[in-house]
Amino acid sequence: MWSVGTWSCERVLEGHTWYVTSLAINDRFLFSSSDDQTIRVWRRGKCQRVLPSGYVLSLAVSGELLISGVTRGVIRVWSLATWGCVRQLSGHTGWVRSLAVGAGLLFSGSDDKSVRLWRLGTWECIRVLEGHSSSVTAVAVMGERIFSGSMDKAVRVWDRVA
């Protein structure tokens, strides 16, 4: 953890046995995924829980849910109340490399070169955005715009209203 005021490292969180692949944070926890096939749940610098997860490439948090993008095009939704997987979303045909949450939607980017939009709660895929020529490795959302970055070296800007 880094202190914004001094930009010095305050703490090093250790516990994974392989490299860290993604981070997500909410007001209570820091979540880290690793190629050791676990998600670690951290609070105040201590590991509170280890979730067996398979290979996770991306994480996002929405309210009381942790969302993980894994291999084989699967997205898992975890309850922060029970720490169990409560939903599994399928639709992508490649690894899910990026996740973002905003405006009541989950955005997922994948090796299948697409971005999928999922409605939070119903988990229905409401749209598939295609246009990249390689894996989508980053997604972000702000207002009515969706941004996707890809191994094709491009960032695409999508208008949600259009």
PDB file of C-alpha atoms in Angstrom:
ATOM      1  CA  MET A   1       0.000   0.000   0.000  1.00  0.00           C
ATOM      2  CA  TRP A   2       1.231   3.462  -0.884  1.00  0.00           C
ATOM      3  CA  SER A   3       0.659   6.675   1.041  1.00  0.00           C
ATOM      4  CA  VAL A   4      -0.681   9.321  -1.333  1.00  0.00           C
ATOM      5  CA  GLY A   5       0.725  12.142   0.799  1.00  0.00           C
ATOM      6  CA  THR A   6       4.336  10.948   0.695  1.00  0.00           C
ATOM      7  CA  TRP A   7       4.209   8.325  -2.081  1.00  0.00           C
ATOM      8  CA  SER A   8       6.057   5.966   0.217  1.00  0.00           C
ATOM      9  CA  CYS A   9       5.211   2.297   0.587  1.00  0.00           C
ATOM     10  CA  GLU A  10       3.275   1.848   3.829  1.00  0.00           C
ATOM     11  CA  ARG A  11       2.839  -1.896   3.777  1.00  0.00           C
ATOM     12  CA  VAL A  12       3.527  -4.981   1.672  1.00  0.00           C
ATOM     13  CA  LEU A  13       0.761  -7.588   1.626  1.00  0.00           C
ATOM     14  CA  GLU A  14       2.149 -11.061   1.115  1.00  0.00           C
ATOM     15  CA  GLY A  15       0.477 -14.426   0.930  1.00  0.00           C
ATOM     16  CA  HIS A  16      -0.015 -15.351  -2.702  1.00  0.00           C
ATOM     17  CA  THR A  17       2.316 -18.066  -3.951  1.00  0.00           C
ATOM     18  CA  TRP A  18       2.347 -16.869  -7.568  1.00  0.00           C
ATOM     19  CA  TYR A  19       2.060 -13.494  -9.289  1.00  0.00           C
ATOM     20  CA  VAL A  20      -0.872 -11.146  -8.665  1.00  0.00           C
ATOM     21  CA  THR A  21      -3.187 -10.725 -11.663  1.00  0.00           C
ATOM     22  CA  SER A  22      -5.789  -8.201 -10.511  1.00  0.00           C
ATOM     23  CA  LEU A  23      -6.939  -5.937  -7.679  1.00  0.00           C
ATOM     24  CA  ALA A  24     -10.296  -4.517  -6.640  1.00  0.00           C
ATOM     25  CA  ILE A  25     -11.289  -2.473  -3.603  1.00  0.00           C
ATOM     26  CA  ASN A  26     -14.370  -1.288  -1.770  1.00  0.00           C
ATOM     27  CA  ASP A  27     -14.816   0.574   1.516  1.00  0.00           C
ATOM     28  CA  ARG A  28     -14.171  -2.599   3.577  1.00  0.00           C
ATOM     29  CA  PHE A  29     -11.841  -4.888   1.671  1.00  0.00           C
ATOM     30  CA  LEU A  30      -9.000  -5.112  -0.805  1.00  0.00           C
ATOM     31  CA  PHE A  31      -9.267  -8.116  -3.113  1.00  0.00           C
ATOM     32  CA  SER A  32      -6.304  -9.650  -4.947  1.00  0.00           C
ATOM     33  CA  SER A  33      -6.275 -12.480  -7.460  1.00  0.00           C
ATOM     34  CA  SER A  34      -3.276 -14.525  -8.417  1.00  0.00           C
ATOM     35  CA  ASP A  35      -2.057 -17.216 -10.738  1.00  0.00           C
ATOM     36  CA  ASP A  36      -1.968 -19.389  -7.610  1.00  0.00           C
ATOM     37  CA  GLN A  37      -5.711 -19.780  -8.354  1.00  0.00           C
ATOM     38  CA  THR A  38      -6.919 -17.915  -5.270  1.00  0.00           C
ATOM     39  CA  ILE A  39      -8.583 -14.634  -4.435  1.00  0.00           C
ATOM     40  CA  ARG A  40      -7.363 -13.152  -1.171  1.00  0.00           C
ATOM     41  CA  VAL A  41      -9.561 -10.840   0.868  1.00  0.00           C
ATOM     42  CA  TRP A  42      -7.570  -8.247   2.830  1.00  0.00           C
ATOM     43  CA  ARG A  43      -8.667  -5.915   5.616  1.00  0.00           C
ATOM     44  CA  ARG A  44      -6.359  -3.568   7.502  1.00  0.00           C
ATOM     45  CA  GLY A  45      -3.322  -5.278   6.028  1.00  0.00           C
ATOM     46  CA  LYS A  46      -4.282  -8.805   7.075  1.00  0.00           C
ATOM     47  CA  CYS A  47      -5.596 -11.611   4.897  1.00  0.00           C
ATOM     48  CA  GLN A  48      -9.111 -12.352   6.156  1.00  0.00           C
ATOM     49  CA  ARG A  49     -10.110 -15.055   3.708  1.00  0.00           C
ATOM     50  CA  VAL A  50      -8.793 -17.114   0.788  1.00  0.00           C
ATOM     51  CA  LEU A  51     -11.269 -18.062  -1.924  1.00  0.00           C
ATOM     52  CA  PRO A  52     -10.389 -20.952  -4.271  1.00  0.00           C
ATOM     53  CA  SER A  53     -11.062 -19.359  -7.623  1.00  0.00           C
ATOM     54  CA  GLY A  54      -9.259 -20.970 -10.528  1.00  0.00           C
ATOM     55  CA  TYR A  55      -7.270 -18.683 -12.820  1.00  0.00           C
ATOM     56  CA  VAL A  56      -8.636 -15.153 -12.360  1.00  0.00           C
ATOM     57  CA  LEU A  57      -7.497 -12.382 -14.695  1.00  0.00           C
ATOM     58  CA  SER A  58      -9.816  -9.567 -13.579  1.00  0.00           C
ATOM     59  CA  LEU A  59     -11.792  -8.403 -10.552  1.00  0.00           C
ATOM     60  CA  ALA A  60     -14.511  -5.834  -9.881  1.00  0.00           C
ATOM     61  CA  VAL A  61     -16.701  -4.998  -6.892  1.00  0.00           C
ATOM     62  CA  SER A  62     -20.331  -3.891  -6.936  1.00  0.00           C
ATOM     63  CA  GLY A  63     -22.086  -3.392  -3.613  1.00  0.00           C
ATOM     64  CA  GLU A  64     -22.072  -6.712  -1.776  1.00  0.00           C
ATOM     65  CA  LEU A  65     -20.737  -8.619  -4.779  1.00  0.00           C
ATOM     66  CA  LEU A  66     -17.237  -9.499  -5.951  1.00  0.00           C
ATOM     67  CA  ILE A  67     -16.994 -10.301  -9.657  1.00  0.00           C
ATOM     68  CA  SER A  68     -14.149 -12.312 -11.184  1.00  0.00           C
ATOM     69  CA  GLY A  69     -13.244 -12.915 -14.811  1.00  0.00           C
ATOM     70  CA  VAL A  70     -11.743 -16.329 -15.372  1.00  0.00           C
ATOM     71  CA  THR A  71     -10.681 -18.705 -18.102  1.00  0.00           C
ATOM     72  CA  ARG A  72     -12.975 -20.279 -20.679  1.00  0.00           C
ATOM     73  CA  GLY A  73     -15.115 -17.148 -20.955  1.00  0.00           C
ATOM     74  CA  VAL A  74     -16.653 -17.438 -17.496  1.00  0.00           C
ATOM     75  CA  ILE A  75     -17.505 -14.639 -15.064  1.00  0.00           C
ATOM     76  CA  ARG A  76     -18.155 -15.593 -11.442  1.00  0.00           C
ATOM     77  CA  VAL A  77     -20.227 -13.500  -9.031  1.00  0.00           C
ATOM     78  CA  TRP A  78     -19.377 -13.927  -5.333  1.00  0.00           C
ATOM     79  CA  SER A  79     -21.472 -12.867  -2.335  1.00  0.00           C
ATOM     80  CA  LEU A  80     -19.537 -10.837   0.235  1.00  0.00           C
ATOM     81  CA  ALA A  81     -22.067 -12.001   2.843  1.00  0.00           C
ATOM     82  CA  THR A  82     -21.526 -15.748   2.366  1.00  0.00           C
ATOM     83  CA  TRP A  83     -18.235 -15.762   0.397  1.00  0.00           C
ATOM     84  CA  GLY A  84     -19.804 -18.262  -1.969  1.00  0.00           C
ATOM     85  CA  CYS A  85     -20.143 -18.115  -5.734  1.00  0.00           C
ATOM     86  CA  VAL A  86     -23.784 -17.168  -6.333  1.00  0.00           C
ATOM     87  CA  ARG A  87     -23.827 -16.868 -10.115  1.00  0.00           C
ATOM     88  CA  GLN A  88     -21.795 -17.861 -13.131  1.00  0.00           C
ATOM     89  CA  LEU A  89     -22.110 -15.909 -16.379  1.00  0.00           C
ATOM     90  CA  SER A  90     -21.264 -17.434 -19.728  1.00  0.00           C
ATOM     91  CA  GLY A  91     -21.116 -15.805 -23.119  1.00  0.00           C
ATOM     92  CA  HIS A  92     -17.519 -14.965 -23.888  1.00  0.00           C
ATOM     93  CA  THR A  93     -15.571 -17.578 -25.820  1.00  0.00           C
ATOM     94  CA  GLY A  94     -12.151 -16.509 -24.525  1.00  0.00           C
ATOM     95  CA  TRP A  95     -10.571 -15.612 -21.194  1.00  0.00           C
ATOM     96  CA  VAL A  96     -12.194 -12.637 -19.461  1.00  0.00           C
ATOM     97  CA  ARG A  97      -9.313 -10.192 -19.058  1.00  0.00           C
ATOM     98  CA  SER A  98     -11.060  -7.037 -17.850  1.00  0.00           C
ATOM     99  CA  LEU A  99     -14.087  -5.970 -15.822  1.00  0.00           C
ATOM    100  CA  ALA A 100     -15.673  -2.646 -14.899  1.00  0.00           C
ATOM    101  CA  VAL A 101     -18.905  -1.681 -13.151  1.00  0.00           C
ATOM    102  CA  GLY A 102     -20.956   1.456 -13.718  1.00  0.00           C
ATOM    103  CA  ALA A 103     -24.492   2.744 -14.247  1.00  0.00           C
ATOM    104  CA  GLY A 104     -26.086  -0.535 -13.163  1.00  0.00           C
ATOM    105  CA  LEU A 105     -24.046  -2.559 -15.640  1.00  0.00           C
ATOM    106  CA  LEU A 106     -21.081  -4.905 -15.654  1.00  0.00           C
ATOM    107  CA  PHE A 107     -18.673  -4.527 -18.589  1.00  0.00           C
ATOM    108  CA  SER A 108     -16.408  -7.432 -19.518  1.00  0.00           C
ATOM    109  CA  GLY A 109     -13.577  -7.599 -22.045  1.00  0.00           C
ATOM    110  CA  SER A 110     -12.257 -10.875 -23.391  1.00  0.00           C
ATOM    111  CA  ASP A 111      -9.814 -12.720 -25.600  1.00  0.00           C
ATOM    112  CA  ASP A 112     -12.769 -13.194 -27.973  1.00  0.00           C
ATOM    113  CA  LYS A 113     -12.197  -9.522 -29.014  1.00  0.00           C
ATOM    114  CA  SER A 114     -15.523  -8.335 -27.586  1.00  0.00           C
ATOM    115  CA  VAL A 115     -16.940  -6.276 -24.741  1.00  0.00           C
ATOM    116  CA  ARG A 116     -20.144  -7.559 -23.171  1.00  0.00           C
ATOM    117  CA  LEU A 117     -22.606  -5.474 -21.172  1.00  0.00           C
ATOM    118  CA  TRP A 118     -24.474  -7.309 -18.397  1.00  0.00           C
ATOM    119  CA  ARG A 119     -27.336  -5.872 -16.371  1.00  0.00           C
ATOM    120  CA  LEU A 120     -26.502  -6.089 -12.657  1.00  0.00           C
ATOM    121  CA  GLY A 121     -29.061  -8.127 -10.746  1.00  0.00           C
ATOM    122  CA  THR A 122     -30.675  -9.948 -13.670  1.00  0.00           C
ATOM    123  CA  TRP A 123     -27.251 -10.776 -15.151  1.00  0.00           C
ATOM    124  CA  GLU A 124     -28.680 -10.640 -18.661  1.00  0.00           C
ATOM    125  CA  CYS A 125     -26.200  -9.839 -21.428  1.00  0.00           C
ATOM    126  CA  ILE A 126     -27.830  -6.834 -23.085  1.00  0.00           C
ATOM    127  CA  ARG A 127     -25.214  -5.963 -25.686  1.00  0.00           C
ATOM    128  CA  VAL A 128     -22.019  -7.191 -27.311  1.00  0.00           C
ATOM    129  CA  LEU A 129     -19.577  -4.596 -28.644  1.00  0.00           C
ATOM    130  CA  GLU A 130     -17.314  -5.820 -31.423  1.00  0.00           C
ATOM    131  CA  GLY A 131     -14.630  -4.020 -33.354  1.00  0.00           C
ATOM    132  CA  HIS A 132     -11.255  -4.898 -31.857  1.00  0.00           C
ATOM    133  CA  SER A 133      -9.013  -7.212 -33.852  1.00  0.00           C
ATOM    134  CA  SER A 134      -7.396  -8.774 -30.776  1.00  0.00           C
ATOM    135  CA  SER A 135      -8.011  -9.488 -27.071  1.00  0.00           C
ATOM    136  CA  VAL A 136      -9.758  -6.788 -25.031  1.00  0.00           C
ATOM    137  CA  THR A 137      -7.462  -6.280 -22.041  1.00  0.00           C
ATOM    138  CA  ALA A 138      -9.008  -3.194 -20.415  1.00  0.00           C
ATOM    139  CA  VAL A 139     -12.469  -1.716 -19.985  1.00  0.00           C
ATOM    140  CA  ALA A 140     -13.604   1.450 -18.217  1.00  0.00           C
ATOM    141  CA  VAL A 141     -16.836   3.388 -18.040  1.00  0.00           C
ATOM    142  CA  MET A 142     -17.573   7.035 -17.344  1.00  0.00           C
ATOM    143  CA  GLY A 143     -20.978   8.549 -17.806  1.00  0.00           C
ATOM    144  CA  GLU A 144     -22.380   7.511 -21.169  1.00  0.00           C
ATOM    145  CA  ARG A 145     -19.039   6.349 -22.566  1.00  0.00           C
ATOM    146  CA  ILE A 146     -17.371   2.967 -22.490  1.00  0.00           C
ATOM    147  CA  PHE A 147     -13.646   2.658 -23.160  1.00  0.00           C
ATOM    148  CA  SER A 148     -11.968  -0.557 -24.264  1.00  0.00           C
ATOM    149  CA  GLY A 149      -8.271  -1.226 -24.745  1.00  0.00           C
ATOM    150  CA  SER A 150      -6.922  -4.133 -26.722  1.00  0.00           C
ATOM    151  CA  MET A 151      -3.841  -6.049 -27.768  1.00  0.00           C
ATOM    152  CA  ASP A 152      -4.585  -4.547 -31.197  1.00  0.00           C
ATOM    153  CA  LYS A 153      -2.949  -1.375 -29.764  1.00  0.00           C
ATOM    154  CA  ALA A 154      -6.182   0.628 -29.917  1.00  0.00           C
ATOM    155  CA  VAL A 155      -8.464   2.239 -27.380  1.00  0.00           C
ATOM    156  CA  ARG A 156     -12.041   2.377 -28.597  1.00  0.00           C
ATOM    157  CA  VAL A 157     -14.580   4.839 -27.232  1.00  0.00           C
ATOM    158  CA  TRP A 158     -18.187   3.656 -27.339  1.00  0.00           C
ATOM    159  CA  ASP A 159     -21.227   5.877 -26.801  1.00  0.00           C
ATOM    160  CA  ARG A 160     -23.856   4.117 -24.671  1.00  0.00           C
ATOM    161  CA  VAL A 161     -26.634   6.345 -25.992  1.00  0.00           C
ATOM    162  CA  ALA A 162     -26.033   5.522 -29.655  1.00  0.00           C
TER     163      ALA A 162
END
